[in-house]
mmCIF file of C-alpha atoms in Angstrom:
data_model
loop_
_atom_site.group_PDB
_atom_site.id
_atom_site.type_symbol
_atom_site.label_atom_id
_atom_site.label_comp_id
_atom_site.label_asym_id
_atom_site.label_seq_id
_atom_site.Cartn_x
_atom_site.Cartn_y
_atom_site.Cartn_z
ATOM 1 C CA MET A 975 13.085 23.424 15.637
ATOM 2 C CA PRO A 976 15.703 21.102 14.075
ATOM 3 C CA ASP A 977 14.746 18.839 11.209
ATOM 4 C CA ASN A 978 13.482 15.361 12.059
ATOM 5 C CA ASN A 979 16.345 12.954 12.776
ATOM 6 C CA PHE A 980 14.188 9.832 13.255
ATOM 7 C CA PRO A 981 13.503 7.332 11.895
ATOM 8 C CA LYS A 982 17.008 6.717 10.621
ATOM 9 C CA LEU A 983 17.305 6.163 6.878
ATOM 10 C CA HIS A 984 18.726 2.873 5.601
ATOM 11 C CA ASN A 985 19.413 1.240 2.271
ATOM 12 C CA ALA A 986 19.289 -2.528 1.731
ATOM 13 C CA THR A 987 22.308 -4.444 0.421
ATOM 14 C CA TRP A 988 20.487 -7.633 -0.648
ATOM 15 C CA PRO A 989 19.194 -6.166 -3.944
ATOM 16 C CA GLY A 990 22.728 -6.915 -5.099
ATOM 17 C CA VAL A 991 21.973 -10.628 -4.584
ATOM 18 C CA VAL A 992 18.215 -11.266 -4.835
ATOM 19 C CA GLY A 993 17.170 -12.223 -8.355
ATOM 20 C CA LYS A 994 20.799 -12.320 -9.495
ATOM 21 C CA GLY A 995 23.022 -15.255 -10.364
ATOM 22 C CA GLN A 996 21.997 -18.307 -12.379
ATOM 23 C CA ASN A 997 19.727 -17.475 -15.346
ATOM 24 C CA SER A 998 20.043 -13.791 -14.541
ATOM 25 C CA GLU A 999 22.601 -11.009 -14.150
ATOM 26 C CA PRO A 1000 25.655 -11.469 -11.914
ATOM 27 C CA PRO A 1001 25.414 -10.358 -8.277
ATOM 28 C CA ILE A 1002 26.612 -6.874 -7.409
ATOM 29 C CA PRO A 1003 29.449 -7.060 -4.847
ATOM 30 C CA PHE A 1004 28.732 -6.120 -1.240
ATOM 31 C CA ASP A 1005 31.429 -3.438 -1.238
ATOM 32 C CA THR A 1006 29.833 -1.841 -4.307
ATOM 33 C CA MET A 1007 26.432 -1.718 -2.619
ATOM 34 C CA LEU A 1008 28.054 -0.107 0.421
ATOM 35 C CA GLU A 1009 29.888 2.425 -1.740
ATOM 36 C CA LEU A 1010 26.739 3.426 -3.631
ATOM 37 C CA THR A 1011 24.902 3.845 -0.330
ATOM 38 C CA ALA A 1012 27.659 5.841 1.350
ATOM 39 C CA ASN A 1013 28.060 8.131 -1.670
ATOM 40 C CA ALA A 1014 24.378 9.046 -1.922
ATOM 41 C CA GLU A 1015 23.671 12.609 -0.801
ATOM 42 C CA VAL A 1016 20.748 15.022 -1.017
ATOM 43 C CA ASN A 1017 21.285 18.586 0.178
ATOM 44 C CA GLY A 1018 23.776 17.442 2.789
ATOM 45 C CA THR A 1019 21.744 14.489 4.062
ATOM 46 C CA ARG A 1020 23.119 10.971 3.680
ATOM 47 C CA PHE A 1021 21.991 7.465 4.531
ATOM 48 C CA ASP A 1022 22.336 6.548 8.199
ATOM 49 C CA GLY A 1023 22.886 2.860 7.625
ATOM 50 C CA VAL A 1024 22.281 -0.381 5.786
ATOM 51 C CA ASP A 1025 20.146 -3.454 6.362
ATOM 52 C CA LEU A 1026 21.922 -6.684 5.464
ATOM 53 C CA GLY A 1027 20.958 -9.966 3.910
ATOM 54 C CA LEU A 1028 23.104 -12.649 5.532
ATOM 55 C CA LEU A 1029 23.403 -14.153 2.070
ATOM 56 C CA GLU A 1030 26.238 -15.397 -0.075
ATOM 57 C CA PRO A 1031 28.135 -14.105 -1.905
ATOM 58 C CA HIS A 1032 27.843 -11.018 0.313
ATOM 59 C CA ILE A 1033 28.140 -12.709 3.704
ATOM 60 C CA ASP A 1034 29.073 -16.305 4.539
ATOM 61 C CA LEU A 1035 26.976 -16.753 7.670
ATOM 62 C CA LEU A 1036 27.936 -20.377 8.268
ATOM 63 C CA ASN A 1037 31.686 -19.844 8.137
ATOM 64 C CA SER A 1038 32.080 -16.301 9.475
ATOM 65 C CA LYS A 1039 34.441 -16.125 12.438
ATOM 66 C CA ASP A 1040 34.563 -13.341 15.001
ATOM 67 C CA ASP A 1041 37.326 -11.595 13.074
ATOM 68 C CA ASP A 1042 35.121 -11.613 9.965
ATOM 69 C CA ILE A 1043 32.267 -9.981 11.878
ATOM 70 C CA LYS A 1044 34.642 -7.374 13.305
ATOM 71 C CA LYS A 1045 35.961 -6.584 9.824
ATOM 72 C CA LEU A 1046 32.397 -6.182 8.582
ATOM 73 C CA ALA A 1047 31.534 -3.857 11.476
ATOM 74 C CA ASP A 1048 34.680 -1.799 10.892
ATOM 75 C CA LYS A 1049 34.025 -1.582 7.143
ATOM 76 C CA VAL A 1050 30.461 -0.333 7.580
ATOM 77 C CA SER A 1051 31.219 2.070 10.435
ATOM 78 C CA SER A 1052 34.204 3.520 8.531
ATOM 79 C CA LEU A 1053 31.638 4.789 6.015
ATOM 80 C CA ASN A 1054 29.646 6.484 8.820
ATOM 81 C CA LEU A 1055 26.893 3.886 8.514
ATOM 82 C CA ASN A 1056 25.110 1.709 11.042
ATOM 83 C CA ILE A 1057 23.703 -1.781 10.518
ATOM 84 C CA GLY A 1058 20.017 -2.373 11.194
ATOM 85 C CA SER A 1059 17.844 -5.382 10.350
ATOM 86 C CA LEU A 1060 19.255 -8.692 9.106
ATOM 87 C CA VAL A 1061 17.698 -11.216 6.738
ATOM 88 C CA ALA A 1062 18.093 -14.784 8.003
ATOM 89 C CA PRO A 1063 18.783 -17.287 5.150
ATOM 90 C CA ILE A 1064 16.158 -19.826 6.199
ATOM 91 C CA TRP A 1065 15.125 -21.119 2.752
ATOM 92 C CA GLY A 1066 16.882 -24.482 3.069
ATOM 93 C CA GLY A 1067 14.335 -25.602 5.661
ATOM 94 C CA PRO A 1068 10.679 -24.738 5.025
ATOM 95 C CA ALA A 1069 8.815 -23.754 8.176
ATOM 96 C CA MET A 1070 6.052 -26.284 7.408
ATOM 97 C CA GLY A 1071 8.411 -28.989 6.162
ATOM 98 C CA SER A 1072 9.754 -32.134 7.789
ATOM 99 C CA LYS A 1073 11.141 -32.276 11.310
ATOM 100 C CA GLU A 1074 14.610 -31.908 9.817
ATOM 101 C CA ASP A 1075 13.519 -28.966 7.665
ATOM 102 C CA ARG A 1076 12.074 -27.149 10.627
ATOM 103 C CA ALA A 1077 15.147 -27.832 12.754
ATOM 104 C CA LEU A 1078 17.316 -26.353 9.993
ATOM 105 C CA PHE A 1079 15.061 -23.283 9.849
ATOM 106 C CA VAL A 1080 15.457 -22.681 13.582
ATOM 107 C CA ASP A 1081 19.208 -23.274 13.407
ATOM 108 C CA MET A 1082 19.591 -20.622 10.715
ATOM 109 C CA VAL A 1083 17.651 -18.194 12.883
ATOM 110 C CA ARG A 1084 19.981 -19.058 15.768
ATOM 111 C CA LYS A 1085 23.075 -18.363 13.686
ATOM 112 C CA SER A 1086 21.588 -15.089 12.401
ATOM 113 C CA CYS A 1087 20.717 -13.932 15.912
ATOM 114 C CA LYS A 1088 24.200 -14.759 17.145
ATOM 115 C CA PHE A 1089 25.656 -12.763 14.243
ATOM 116 C CA GLY A 1090 23.347 -9.854 15.008
ATOM 117 C CA GLN A 1091 24.130 -9.948 18.717
ATOM 118 C CA ARG A 1092 27.838 -9.653 17.967
ATOM 119 C CA LEU A 1093 27.212 -6.626 15.761
ATOM 120 C CA ARG A 1094 25.330 -5.038 18.671
ATOM 121 C CA GLU A 1095 28.242 -5.734 21.006
ATOM 122 C CA LEU A 1096 30.571 -4.077 18.523
ATOM 123 C CA GLY A 1097 28.392 -0.942 18.644
ATOM 124 C CA VAL A 1098 27.477 -0.853 14.955
ATOM 125 C CA ARG A 1099 23.912 -2.179 15.218
ATOM 126 C CA PRO A 1100 21.848 0.030 17.569
ATOM 127 C CA TYR A 1101 18.442 -1.151 16.306
ATOM 128 C CA GLY A 1102 16.814 -3.628 13.954
ATOM 129 C CA ILE A 1103 15.225 -7.082 13.792
ATOM 130 C CA ILE A 1104 15.872 -10.491 12.228
ATOM 131 C CA ARG A 1105 13.717 -11.019 9.136
ATOM 132 C CA ILE A 1106 12.143 -14.397 8.402
ATOM 133 C CA ASP A 1107 9.490 -15.904 6.157
ATOM 134 C CA SER A 1108 7.858 -19.323 5.854
ATOM 135 C CA ALA A 1109 10.214 -20.496 3.069
ATOM 136 C CA CYS A 1110 7.350 -22.324 1.358
ATOM 137 C CA SER A 1111 5.020 -21.551 -1.521
ATOM 138 C CA PRO A 1112 1.375 -20.453 -1.356
ATOM 139 C CA GLN A 1113 0.477 -23.502 -3.437
ATOM 140 C CA SER A 1114 1.978 -25.952 -0.945
ATOM 141 C CA TRP A 1115 0.299 -24.112 1.939
ATOM 142 C CA GLU A 1116 -3.099 -24.221 0.209
ATOM 143 C CA ALA A 1117 -3.008 -28.048 0.221
ATOM 144 C CA ASP A 1118 -3.858 -28.013 3.955
ATOM 145 C CA PRO A 1119 -4.230 -24.450 5.280
ATOM 146 C CA VAL A 1120 -5.179 -25.311 8.853
ATOM 147 C CA ASN A 1121 -2.430 -27.805 9.592
ATOM 148 C CA ASN A 1122 0.181 -25.973 7.566
ATOM 149 C CA THR A 1123 -0.468 -22.775 9.513
ATOM 150 C CA LYS A 1124 -0.059 -24.779 12.712
ATOM 151 C CA LEU A 1125 3.287 -26.105 11.496
ATOM 152 C CA ILE A 1126 4.525 -22.668 10.472
ATOM 153 C CA ALA A 1127 3.430 -21.220 13.812
ATOM 154 C CA GLN A 1128 5.183 -24.031 15.679
ATOM 155 C CA THR A 1129 8.426 -23.392 13.799
ATOM 156 C CA PHE A 1130 8.131 -19.647 14.309
ATOM 157 C CA ARG A 1131 7.533 -20.170 18.046
ATOM 158 C CA GLU A 1132 10.682 -22.232 18.359
ATOM 159 C CA ALA A 1133 12.579 -19.596 16.391
ATOM 160 C CA CYS A 1134 11.171 -16.833 18.610
ATOM 161 C CA ASP A 1135 12.276 -18.670 21.746
ATOM 162 C CA VAL A 1136 15.785 -18.984 20.312
ATOM 163 C CA ALA A 1137 15.812 -15.314 19.270
ATOM 164 C CA ALA A 1138 14.694 -14.208 22.731
ATOM 165 C CA GLY A 1139 17.872 -15.716 24.141
ATOM 166 C CA TYR A 1140 19.856 -13.254 22.025
ATOM 167 C CA GLY A 1141 17.616 -10.286 22.760
ATOM 168 C CA GLU A 1142 16.245 -10.315 19.205
ATOM 169 C CA LYS A 1143 12.816 -9.829 17.658
ATOM 170 C CA LEU A 1144 11.712 -11.671 14.533
ATOM 171 C CA ALA A 1145 9.752 -9.928 11.790
ATOM 172 C CA ALA A 1146 7.810 -12.013 9.263
ATOM 173 C CA GLU A 1147 7.929 -10.518 5.787
ATOM 174 C CA GLY A 1148 4.539 -9.901 4.240
ATOM 175 C CA GLU A 1149 5.080 -11.059 0.674
ATOM 176 C CA ILE A 1150 2.703 -12.887 -1.653
ATOM 177 C CA CYS A 1151 5.262 -15.583 -2.555
ATOM 178 C CA TRP A 1152 5.405 -17.042 0.992
ATOM 179 C CA GLY A 1153 2.823 -19.601 2.062
ATOM 180 C CA GLY A 1154 0.728 -18.590 5.061
ATOM 181 C CA MET A 1155 1.883 -15.012 4.514
ATOM 182 C CA HIS A 1156 0.528 -14.510 0.994
ATOM 183 C CA SER A 1157 -2.578 -12.521 1.930
ATOM 184 C CA TRP A 1158 -3.219 -9.938 4.600
ATOM 185 C CA LYS A 1159 -5.662 -12.239 6.374
ATOM 186 C CA THR A 1160 -3.422 -15.318 6.331
ATOM 187 C CA MET A 1161 -0.568 -13.123 7.572
ATOM 188 C CA VAL A 1162 -2.573 -11.978 10.583
ATOM 189 C CA GLU A 1163 -3.705 -15.535 11.284
ATOM 190 C CA THR A 1164 -0.117 -16.785 11.194
ATOM 191 C CA LEU A 1165 1.119 -14.051 13.533
ATOM 192 C CA GLU A 1166 -1.715 -14.673 15.975
ATOM 193 C CA ALA A 1167 -0.991 -18.410 15.974
ATOM 194 C CA VAL A 1168 2.676 -17.871 16.894
ATOM 195 C CA ASP A 1169 1.730 -16.226 20.192
ATOM 196 C CA ARG A 1170 5.136 -14.903 21.162
ATOM 197 C CA PRO A 1171 5.976 -11.348 22.325
ATOM 198 C CA ASN A 1172 9.011 -11.092 20.038
ATOM 199 C CA ILE A 1173 7.221 -11.847 16.750
ATOM 200 C CA GLY A 1174 6.126 -9.036 14.478
ATOM 201 C CA PHE A 1175 5.504 -7.999 10.899
ATOM 202 C CA GLN A 1176 7.810 -6.492 8.312
ATOM 203 C CA ALA A 1177 5.716 -4.273 6.074
ATOM 204 C CA ASP A 1178 7.054 -3.622 2.587
ATOM 205 C CA MET A 1179 4.989 -1.051 0.691
ATOM 206 C CA ALA A 1180 5.486 -2.810 -2.658
ATOM 207 C CA HIS A 1181 4.405 -6.205 -1.339
ATOM 208 C CA THR A 1182 1.529 -5.054 0.832
ATOM 209 C CA LEU A 1183 0.022 -3.148 -2.107
ATOM 210 C CA LEU A 1184 -0.480 -6.535 -3.765
ATOM 211 C CA TYR A 1185 -2.453 -7.731 -0.737
ATOM 212 C CA LEU A 1186 -5.150 -5.347 -1.960
ATOM 213 C CA LEU A 1187 -5.242 -7.155 -5.310
ATOM 214 C CA GLY A 1188 -5.547 -10.666 -3.913
ATOM 215 C CA TYR A 1189 -2.631 -12.189 -5.840
ATOM 216 C CA ASN A 1190 -2.255 -15.860 -4.811
ATOM 217 C CA HIS A 1191 -5.357 -15.611 -2.550
ATOM 218 C CA PRO A 1192 -8.206 -13.992 -4.511
ATOM 219 C CA GLU A 1193 -10.778 -14.448 -1.758
ATOM 220 C CA ASP A 1194 -8.970 -11.798 0.300
ATOM 221 C CA ARG A 1195 -8.882 -9.220 -2.483
ATOM 222 C CA ILE A 1196 -9.870 -5.723 -1.320
ATOM 223 C CA LEU A 1197 -9.819 -3.611 -4.483
ATOM 224 C CA PRO A 1198 -12.412 -4.443 -7.156
ATOM 225 C CA GLU A 1199 -11.537 -6.378 -10.323
ATOM 226 C CA ASN A 1200 -10.164 -4.173 -13.107
ATOM 227 C CA PHE A 1201 -9.482 -1.475 -10.551
ATOM 228 C CA ASP A 1202 -9.045 2.038 -11.925
ATOM 229 C CA TRP A 1203 -5.836 3.314 -10.351
ATOM 230 C CA ASN A 1204 -7.040 6.874 -10.791
ATOM 231 C CA ASP A 1205 -9.633 6.147 -8.096
ATOM 232 C CA ARG A 1206 -7.493 7.411 -5.255
ATOM 233 C CA LYS A 1207 -10.378 7.368 -2.755
ATOM 234 C CA THR A 1208 -10.941 3.616 -3.102
ATOM 235 C CA LEU A 1209 -7.192 2.948 -3.020
ATOM 236 C CA THR A 1210 -6.876 4.963 0.181
ATOM 237 C CA GLU A 1211 -9.712 3.011 1.794
ATOM 238 C CA GLY A 1212 -7.972 -0.228 0.840
ATOM 239 C CA LEU A 1213 -4.644 0.915 2.276
ATOM 240 C CA LYS A 1214 -6.373 1.902 5.504
ATOM 241 C CA LYS A 1215 -7.995 -1.542 5.765
ATOM 242 C CA VAL A 1216 -4.726 -3.433 5.303
ATOM 243 C CA THR A 1217 -2.748 -1.182 7.619
ATOM 244 C CA ALA A 1218 -5.410 -1.312 10.329
ATOM 245 C CA ALA A 1219 -5.019 -5.102 10.382
ATOM 246 C CA LEU A 1220 -1.218 -5.270 10.203
ATOM 247 C CA ARG A 1221 0.084 -1.997 11.651
ATOM 248 C CA PRO A 1222 -0.257 -3.227 15.265
ATOM 249 C CA TRP A 1223 2.142 -6.046 14.364
ATOM 250 C CA THR A 1224 4.603 -3.939 12.367
ATOM 251 C CA ILE A 1225 8.111 -3.697 13.830
ATOM 252 C CA ASP A 1226 10.114 -3.192 10.623
ATOM 253 C CA PHE A 1227 9.278 -1.104 7.581
ATOM 254 C CA HIS A 1228 10.395 -0.991 3.956
ATOM 255 C CA VAL A 1229 9.673 2.060 1.868
ATOM 256 C CA ALA A 1230 9.103 0.943 -1.725
ATOM 257 C CA GLN A 1231 7.135 1.525 -4.914
ATOM 258 C CA ASN A 1232 5.016 -0.898 -6.982
ATOM 259 C CA ASP A 1233 3.223 -0.611 -10.318
ATOM 260 C CA GLY A 1234 0.466 -3.063 -9.389
ATOM 261 C CA THR A 1235 2.087 -6.072 -11.079
ATOM 262 C CA VAL A 1236 4.124 -9.101 -10.033
ATOM 263 C CA PHE A 1237 7.651 -9.872 -11.138
ATOM 264 C CA GLY A 1238 10.434 -12.400 -10.617
ATOM 265 C CA SER A 1239 13.951 -13.007 -11.838
ATOM 266 C CA GLY A 1240 16.691 -15.536 -11.266
ATOM 267 C CA SER A 1241 15.729 -18.002 -8.572
ATOM 268 C CA HIS A 1242 13.258 -15.633 -6.909
ATOM 269 C CA ASP A 1243 9.584 -16.560 -7.189
ATOM 270 C CA LYS A 1244 6.921 -14.250 -8.624
ATOM 271 C CA THR A 1245 6.556 -11.454 -6.142
ATOM 272 C CA GLY A 1246 5.866 -7.751 -5.776
ATOM 273 C CA ARG A 1247 7.553 -5.643 -8.427
ATOM 274 C CA HIS A 1248 9.819 -3.092 -6.824
ATOM 275 C CA CYS A 1249 9.798 0.003 -9.019
ATOM 276 C CA GLN A 1250 12.349 2.771 -8.935
ATOM 277 C CA ALA A 1251 11.534 5.629 -6.601
ATOM 278 C CA THR A 1252 10.734 7.931 -9.512
ATOM 279 C CA ASP A 1253 8.879 5.392 -11.696
ATOM 280 C CA PRO A 1254 5.918 7.179 -13.349
ATOM 281 C CA ASN A 1255 3.991 3.885 -13.375
ATOM 282 C CA GLY A 1256 4.163 3.560 -9.583
ATOM 283 C CA LYS A 1257 0.730 3.328 -7.981
ATOM 284 C CA LEU A 1258 1.693 4.638 -4.550
ATOM 285 C CA ASP A 1259 2.123 8.176 -3.347
ATOM 286 C CA ILE A 1260 5.149 6.924 -1.441
ATOM 287 C CA ALA A 1261 5.616 9.621 1.192
ATOM 288 C CA LYS A 1262 1.893 10.036 1.882
ATOM 289 C CA ASP A 1263 1.054 6.327 1.861
ATOM 290 C CA ALA A 1264 3.937 5.512 4.199
ATOM 291 C CA GLY A 1265 1.952 7.435 6.789
ATOM 292 C CA TYR A 1266 -0.703 4.717 6.965
ATOM 293 C CA TRP A 1267 2.021 2.483 8.414
ATOM 294 C CA LEU A 1268 3.893 5.077 10.469
ATOM 295 C CA ARG A 1269 0.823 6.683 12.044
ATOM 296 C CA ASP A 1270 -2.149 5.146 13.841
ATOM 297 C CA GLU A 1271 -5.784 5.554 12.818
ATOM 298 C CA LYS A 1272 -5.890 8.896 14.675
ATOM 299 C CA GLY A 1273 -2.843 10.206 12.840
ATOM 300 C CA ASN A 1274 -0.451 9.876 15.770
ATOM 301 C CA LEU A 1275 3.097 8.641 15.123
ATOM 302 C CA THR A 1276 3.573 5.082 16.362
ATOM 303 C CA ARG A 1277 7.382 5.325 16.668
ATOM 304 C CA ALA A 1278 7.341 1.518 16.557
ATOM 305 C CA PHE A 1279 10.807 1.306 14.975
ATOM 306 C CA LYS A 1280 13.875 3.524 14.909
ATOM 307 C CA HIS A 1281 14.749 3.138 11.251
ATOM 308 C CA ILE A 1282 13.142 2.656 7.862
ATOM 309 C CA CYS A 1283 14.738 0.984 4.871
ATOM 310 C CA TRP A 1284 14.384 1.225 1.109
ATOM 311 C CA ASP A 1285 13.978 -2.164 -0.568
ATOM 312 C CA GLY A 1286 14.385 -2.113 -4.353
ATOM 313 C CA CYS A 1287 15.017 -5.661 -5.526
ATOM 314 C CA MET A 1288 15.535 -7.031 -9.016
ATOM 315 C CA PHE A 1289 16.416 -3.760 -10.695
ATOM 316 C CA PRO A 1290 18.724 -4.292 -13.696
ATOM 317 C CA ASN A 1291 22.383 -3.997 -12.762
ATOM 318 C CA ALA A 1292 22.782 -0.989 -15.055
ATOM 319 C CA VAL A 1293 20.145 0.849 -13.019
ATOM 320 C CA MET A 1294 21.650 -0.191 -9.694
ATOM 321 C CA MET A 1295 25.117 0.957 -10.700
ATOM 322 C CA GLU A 1296 23.890 4.507 -11.340
ATOM 323 C CA GLN A 1297 24.555 6.768 -8.362
ATOM 324 C CA GLN A 1298 21.475 8.841 -9.226
ATOM 325 C CA THR A 1299 19.288 5.793 -8.525
ATOM 326 C CA TRP A 1300 20.326 5.877 -4.881
ATOM 327 C CA ASN A 1301 20.184 9.664 -4.643
ATOM 328 C CA ASP A 1302 16.546 9.409 -5.762
ATOM 329 C CA VAL A 1303 15.908 6.682 -3.183
ATOM 330 C CA LEU A 1304 17.455 8.802 -0.445
ATOM 331 C CA ALA A 1305 15.365 11.807 -1.483
ATOM 332 C CA THR A 1306 12.236 9.654 -1.192
ATOM 333 C CA LEU A 1307 13.170 8.458 2.289
ATOM 334 C CA ILE A 1308 13.860 12.037 3.340
ATOM 335 C CA ARG A 1309 10.351 13.040 2.243
ATOM 336 C CA VAL A 1310 8.893 10.193 4.309
ATOM 337 C CA ARG A 1311 10.811 11.380 7.363
ATOM 338 C CA GLU A 1312 9.807 14.993 6.793
ATOM 339 C CA LEU A 1313 6.136 13.986 6.840
ATOM 340 C CA HIS A 1314 6.164 11.235 9.463
ATOM 341 C CA GLY A 1315 9.370 11.541 11.480
ATOM 342 C CA TRP A 1316 10.362 13.120 14.749
ATOM 343 C CA TYR A 1317 13.279 14.859 16.417
ATOM 344 C CA GLN A 1318 15.024 13.086 19.267
ATOM 345 C CA THR A 1319 17.787 14.630 21.345
ATOM 346 C CA GLU A 1320 18.786 11.768 23.629
ATOM 347 C CA LYS A 1321 21.632 9.485 22.627
ATOM 348 C CA LEU A 1322 20.537 6.375 20.754
ATOM 349 C CA ALA A 1323 20.983 3.306 22.942
ATOM 350 C CA VAL A 1324 21.809 -0.074 21.468
ATOM 351 C CA GLY A 1325 18.667 -2.210 21.232
ATOM 352 C CA ASN A 1326 15.286 -2.259 19.529
#
């Protein structure tokens, strides 16, 4: 039987932007991120695509014309890569902010969906979602949890209705730096409050590990204080608890590593530390633990998404400019697919 060819294996381009810039290292150019991705190879296997942050200086979402989108599609496809999920730059308008803030949030989702729809029409984006978050801090959310969750849900509903018009699904990123999304329980409550068929969850293994530790919301901590990371049994039970709650919502997935600590650089708030794929301090057995997201409680593959993506943000530029860094990432993704992938013979149709 042929080797598994699904899910497709993607690299993210936004690590060249996130945590870079003012008070940090300079951004890594988009073309460089593409080149490093395209040049990665492990025993003849290469990346299938990239997920994009619609973020400057990589992409000027507000001023991109159709010719610019075509050039982007041609550039990526010329490297034998597809485009998958897109990050909407919604941080100028917090989802629980003023009426004007929330209108700006929805407008940025609209522009991102329109951009993504055009990439689909051009044949370079056969799958993927639009990624969002609440664009507000846990501290501001905690001032009035009930009403703030209602506001976030209202904004997300409006964004979902806009996205539906473009045939898009929205995935809320589970990360401890976003209010209403900063614990596994508040994340579920927010998703339930949205009540739209095209809302889902983006699980990032580095961020969701911190859900177990209760950062920014200690009352939802799962692992005991001063947890001994050698206690694999208790860690496994914790991973099963978090994934049981959020797996049914998961429509986008980031493979990642974390050392159990938080980190931030540049303008990015304290968040889950993304470790290198081979980091000896990493607390996850990446390939094995990915299975708690990719398989249901009975061990059956969910096949809930057609691609997976590596997200390694805020690595030093010297690390990111090493080709071996991305070869190691690709090797890790290959191991995930070997354990939890499948073989599909039919032609991949454009769409989620």
